[in-house]
Coordinates of C-alpha atoms in Angstrom, one line a residue:
Chain A
X1 CA 9.9 5.4 -2.8
X2 CA 8.5 5.6 -6.3
X3 CA 5.5 8.0 -6.7
X4 CA 3.0 8.4 -9.4
X5 CA 1.1 11.6 -9.6
X6 CA -2.2 12.2 -11.3
X7 CA -3.9 15.5 -12.2
X8 CA -6.6 16.6 -11.7
X9 CA -7.8 14.6 -8.7
X10 CA -11.4 15.4 -9.5
X11 CA -13.2 17.2 -12.3
X12 CA -16.8 18.1 -13.1
X13 CA -17.6 18.9 -16.6
X14 CA -20.6 19.4 -18.9
X15 CA -21.7 16.8 -21.3
X16 CA -19.9 17.1 -24.7
X17 CA -16.7 18.6 -23.4
X18 CA -13.3 16.9 -23.4
X19 CA -11.3 16.2 -20.3
X20 CA -7.6 15.5 -20.1
X21 CA -6.0 13.6 -17.2
X22 CA -2.3 13.5 -16.7
X23 CA -0.2 10.8 -15.1
X24 CA 3.4 11.2 -14.2
X25 CA 5.9 8.9 -12.7
X26 CA 8.1 11.0 -10.4
X27 CA 10.9 8.8 -9.2
X28 CA 11.4 6.3 -12.0
X29 CA 11.1 5.9 -15.7
X30 CA 8.0 4.1 -16.5
X31 CA 8.4 1.8 -19.5
X32 CA 4.7 1.0 -19.5
X33 CA 1.7 2.9 -18.3
X34 CA -1.8 1.6 -17.8
X35 CA -5.1 3.3 -17.5
X36 CA -7.9 1.8 -15.4
X37 CA -11.5 2.6 -14.7
X38 CA -13.3 1.7 -11.5
X39 CA -17.0 1.9 -10.7
X40 CA -18.1 2.1 -7.1
X41 CA -17.6 -1.1 -5.1
X42 CA -16.1 -2.8 -8.1
X43 CA -12.6 -3.9 -9.1
X44 CA -10.3 -2.1 -11.5
X45 CA -11.0 -2.6 -15.2
X46 CA -8.1 -2.1 -17.5
X47 CA -8.8 0.3 -20.3
X48 CA -5.5 0.5 -22.2
X49 CA -1.8 -0.1 -22.0
X50 CA 0.7 2.3 -23.4
X51 CA 4.4 2.2 -24.0
X52 CA 6.5 5.3 -24.5
X53 CA 6.5 6.4 -28.1
X54 CA 4.1 3.9 -29.4
X55 CA 0.3 3.6 -29.8
X56 CA -1.7 2.4 -26.9
X57 CA -3.2 -1.0 -26.9
X58 CA -6.9 -0.9 -25.9
X59 CA -8.9 -3.5 -24.2
X60 CA -11.9 -5.0 -25.9
X61 CA -14.9 -2.7 -25.7
X62 CA -12.9 0.4 -25.0
X63 CA -13.3 3.0 -27.7
X64 CA -9.9 4.3 -28.7
X65 CA -11.4 7.4 -30.4
X66 CA -13.2 8.3 -27.2
X67 CA -10.4 7.6 -24.8
X68 CA -7.3 9.1 -26.4
X69 CA -4.0 8.1 -24.7
X70 CA -0.7 9.7 -25.3
X71 CA 2.5 8.4 -23.8
X72 CA 5.0 11.1 -25.0
X73 CA 7.8 10.4 -22.5
X74 CA 9.0 7.8 -20.0
X75 CA 7.4 9.9 -17.2
X76 CA 4.2 11.2 -18.7
X77 CA 1.0 9.7 -20.1
X78 CA -2.3 11.5 -20.7
X79 CA -5.8 10.2 -21.1
X80 CA -8.3 12.4 -22.8
X81 CA -12.0 11.7 -22.5
X82 CA -13.5 13.2 -25.7
X83 CA -17.1 14.4 -25.9
X84 CA -17.8 13.2 -22.4
X85 CA -21.2 11.9 -21.5
X86 CA -22.7 11.1 -18.0
X87 CA -22.0 7.4 -18.5
X88 CA -18.3 8.3 -18.6
X89 CA -18.5 9.4 -15.0
X90 CA -16.1 7.2 -13.1
X91 CA -12.9 6.9 -11.1
X92 CA -9.9 6.8 -13.5
X93 CA -6.6 5.5 -12.2
X94 CA -3.3 5.4 -14.0
X95 CA -0.4 3.0 -13.2
X96 CA 3.2 3.1 -14.1
X97 CA 5.5 0.1 -14.3
X98 CA 9.2 0.1 -14.0
X99 CA 12.1 -1.9 -12.5
X100 CA 13.9 -0.8 -9.4
X101 CA 16.8 -3.1 -9.2
X102 CA 15.5 -6.6 -9.1
X103 CA 12.2 -5.6 -7.6
X104 CA 9.4 -5.2 -10.1
X105 CA 7.3 -2.2 -9.3
X106 CA 3.9 -1.1 -10.4
X107 CA 2.6 2.0 -8.7
X108 CA -0.7 3.7 -9.0
X109 CA -1.7 7.3 -9.2
X110 CA -4.2 8.7 -6.7
X111 CA -6.9 8.6 -9.2
X112 CA -9.2 11.1 -10.9
X113 CA -12.9 11.3 -10.1
X114 CA -14.8 12.4 -13.2
X115 CA -18.4 13.6 -13.0
X116 CA -20.1 14.5 -16.3
X117 CA -23.3 16.5 -15.9
Chain B
X1 CA -12.5 -18.7 -15.8
X2 CA -11.5 -16.1 -13.3
X3 CA -7.8 -15.6 -13.3
X4 CA -7.8 -14.1 -9.8
X5 CA -10.3 -15.2 -7.2
X6 CA -10.9 -13.5 -3.8
X7 CA -13.6 -15.4 -2.1
X8 CA -14.1 -13.1 0.9
X9 CA -16.1 -10.0 0.0
X10 CA -15.8 -8.8 3.6
X11 CA -13.7 -9.6 6.6
X12 CA -13.7 -8.3 10.2
X13 CA -10.7 -8.5 12.5
X14 CA -10.1 -7.3 16.0
X15 CA -7.4 -4.7 16.5
X16 CA -4.0 -6.2 17.2
X17 CA -4.9 -9.6 15.8
X18 CA -3.6 -11.2 12.6
X19 CA -5.8 -11.7 9.6
X20 CA -5.5 -13.7 6.4
X21 CA -7.0 -12.5 3.1
X22 CA -7.4 -15.3 0.6
X23 CA -6.3 -15.2 -3.1
X24 CA -6.2 -18.0 -5.6
X25 CA -5.0 -17.6 -9.2
X26 CA -5.1 -19.4 -12.4
X27 CA -2.4 -19.4 -15.1
X28 CA -0.6 -21.7 -17.3
X29 CA 2.3 -19.3 -17.7
X30 CA 5.4 -20.5 -15.7
X31 CA 6.4 -16.8 -15.2
X32 CA 4.1 -14.6 -13.3
X33 CA 4.0 -12.1 -10.5
X34 CA 1.5 -11.7 -7.7
X35 CA 0.7 -8.3 -6.1
X36 CA -1.4 -7.1 -3.2
X37 CA -2.8 -3.6 -3.1
X38 CA -4.7 -1.7 -0.4
X39 CA -7.3 0.8 -1.5
X40 CA -8.6 3.1 1.3
X41 CA -11.8 5.2 0.9
X42 CA -9.7 7.9 -0.7
X43 CA -9.3 5.6 -3.7
X44 CA -5.6 5.5 -4.0
X45 CA -4.1 2.1 -4.8
X46 CA -1.3 1.4 -2.3
X47 CA 1.2 -1.2 -3.3
X48 CA 1.8 -3.6 -0.4
X49 CA 3.8 -6.7 -1.5
X50 CA 5.0 -8.6 -4.5
X51 CA 5.8 -12.3 -5.1
X52 CA 7.5 -13.6 -8.2
X53 CA 6.7 -17.1 -9.4
X54 CA 10.3 -18.2 -9.1
X55 CA 10.9 -16.6 -5.7
X56 CA 11.9 -19.4 -3.3
X57 CA 10.9 -17.5 -0.2
X58 CA 7.6 -15.9 0.8
X59 CA 7.7 -12.2 0.5
X60 CA 7.5 -10.0 3.6
X61 CA 7.1 -6.3 4.0
X62 CA 6.8 -5.1 7.6
X63 CA 3.5 -6.4 8.9
X64 CA 2.5 -7.8 5.6
X65 CA 3.5 -11.3 4.4
X66 CA 2.5 -13.3 1.5
X67 CA 1.8 -17.0 2.0
X68 CA 2.7 -18.3 -1.4
X69 CA 1.7 -21.9 -2.1
X70 CA 2.6 -22.5 -5.7
X71 CA 1.2 -26.0 -6.0
X72 CA -2.2 -24.8 -4.7
X73 CA -2.0 -21.6 -6.7
X74 CA -2.7 -19.5 -3.7
X75 CA -1.2 -16.2 -2.6
X76 CA -2.8 -15.2 0.7
X77 CA -2.0 -12.0 2.4
X78 CA -1.3 -12.1 6.1
X79 CA -1.5 -8.9 8.1
X80 CA -0.1 -9.2 11.5
X81 CA -1.1 -6.9 14.5
X82 CA -4.0 -5.3 12.7
X83 CA -4.4 -1.5 13.1
X84 CA -7.5 0.6 12.7
X85 CA -5.8 2.2 9.7
X86 CA -5.7 -1.2 7.9
X87 CA -9.5 -0.9 7.3
X88 CA -9.7 -0.7 3.5
X89 CA -10.4 -2.7 0.3
X90 CA -7.6 -5.2 -0.5
X91 CA -7.0 -6.4 -4.1
X92 CA -4.9 -9.3 -5.2
X93 CA -3.5 -9.0 -8.7
X94 CA -1.5 -11.1 -11.1
X95 CA 0.8 -10.2 -14.0
X96 CA 1.4 -13.1 -16.4
X97 CA 4.6 -13.3 -18.3
X98 CA 8.2 -12.5 -17.5
X99 CA 9.2 -9.8 -15.0
X100 CA 9.9 -7.0 -17.4
X101 CA 7.0 -7.6 -19.7
X102 CA 4.3 -5.1 -20.6
X103 CA 1.6 -7.5 -19.6
X104 CA -1.2 -5.9 -17.5
X105 CA -2.3 -6.7 -14.0
X106 CA -5.5 -8.7 -13.6
X107 CA -7.3 -7.9 -10.4
X108 CA -9.5 -9.9 -8.1
X109 CA -12.8 -8.6 -6.9
X110 CA -11.4 -7.4 -3.7
X111 CA -11.9 -8.0 0.1
X112 CA -13.2 -5.2 2.3
X113 CA -11.4 -5.5 5.6
X114 CA -12.8 -3.8 8.7
X115 CA -10.6 -3.6 11.8
X116 CA -12.7 -3.4 15.0
X117 CA -11.4 -1.5 18.0

């Protein structure tokens, strides 16, 4: 079945550095990719939506200059957390949407745990 | 108002028994999709089942079935013959708009299911 990969699975970095997270759809072309953030014991919060070749649409309260999203192809989207701070520590999950025949699919990557020291 | 409501923060079920996880939704859009995901402690979001608003029959996928009651705006997940590996957080989600749209998923707060041996 469709698979979405995410890399790295976890990262520890120093405050002030930038971190790039990659999200790839492996078995299908993702027309739309989504980036979510999840705090412990909470639900997923949408950060932004991106379509291939166009600028991402950010949710209210999400700083687009801090969370840079690039959706360069139908199979790859990247999220860069710029000048990371400890409050950016979280679980980041990407999701890719496509159509497999009639069935609508939206699959999630395994997530990236970010810890900013 | 909450678009997706999961009223059961935690549920327990005996192994091999069936369990129903509740989900109600709120939308004025005639076209929408309803999803259920499982999130084990590893964090990965695992797609379980999908129901489109125009689908005449309730969706089923193996041991998972979706009890779709459109008039009541409910989309409960039924897991038959529970297994210990079913212990996880379960999220109900809705996508408003037509099937191929770029609209994002809105998630409920989740239900933590624990299967007892």
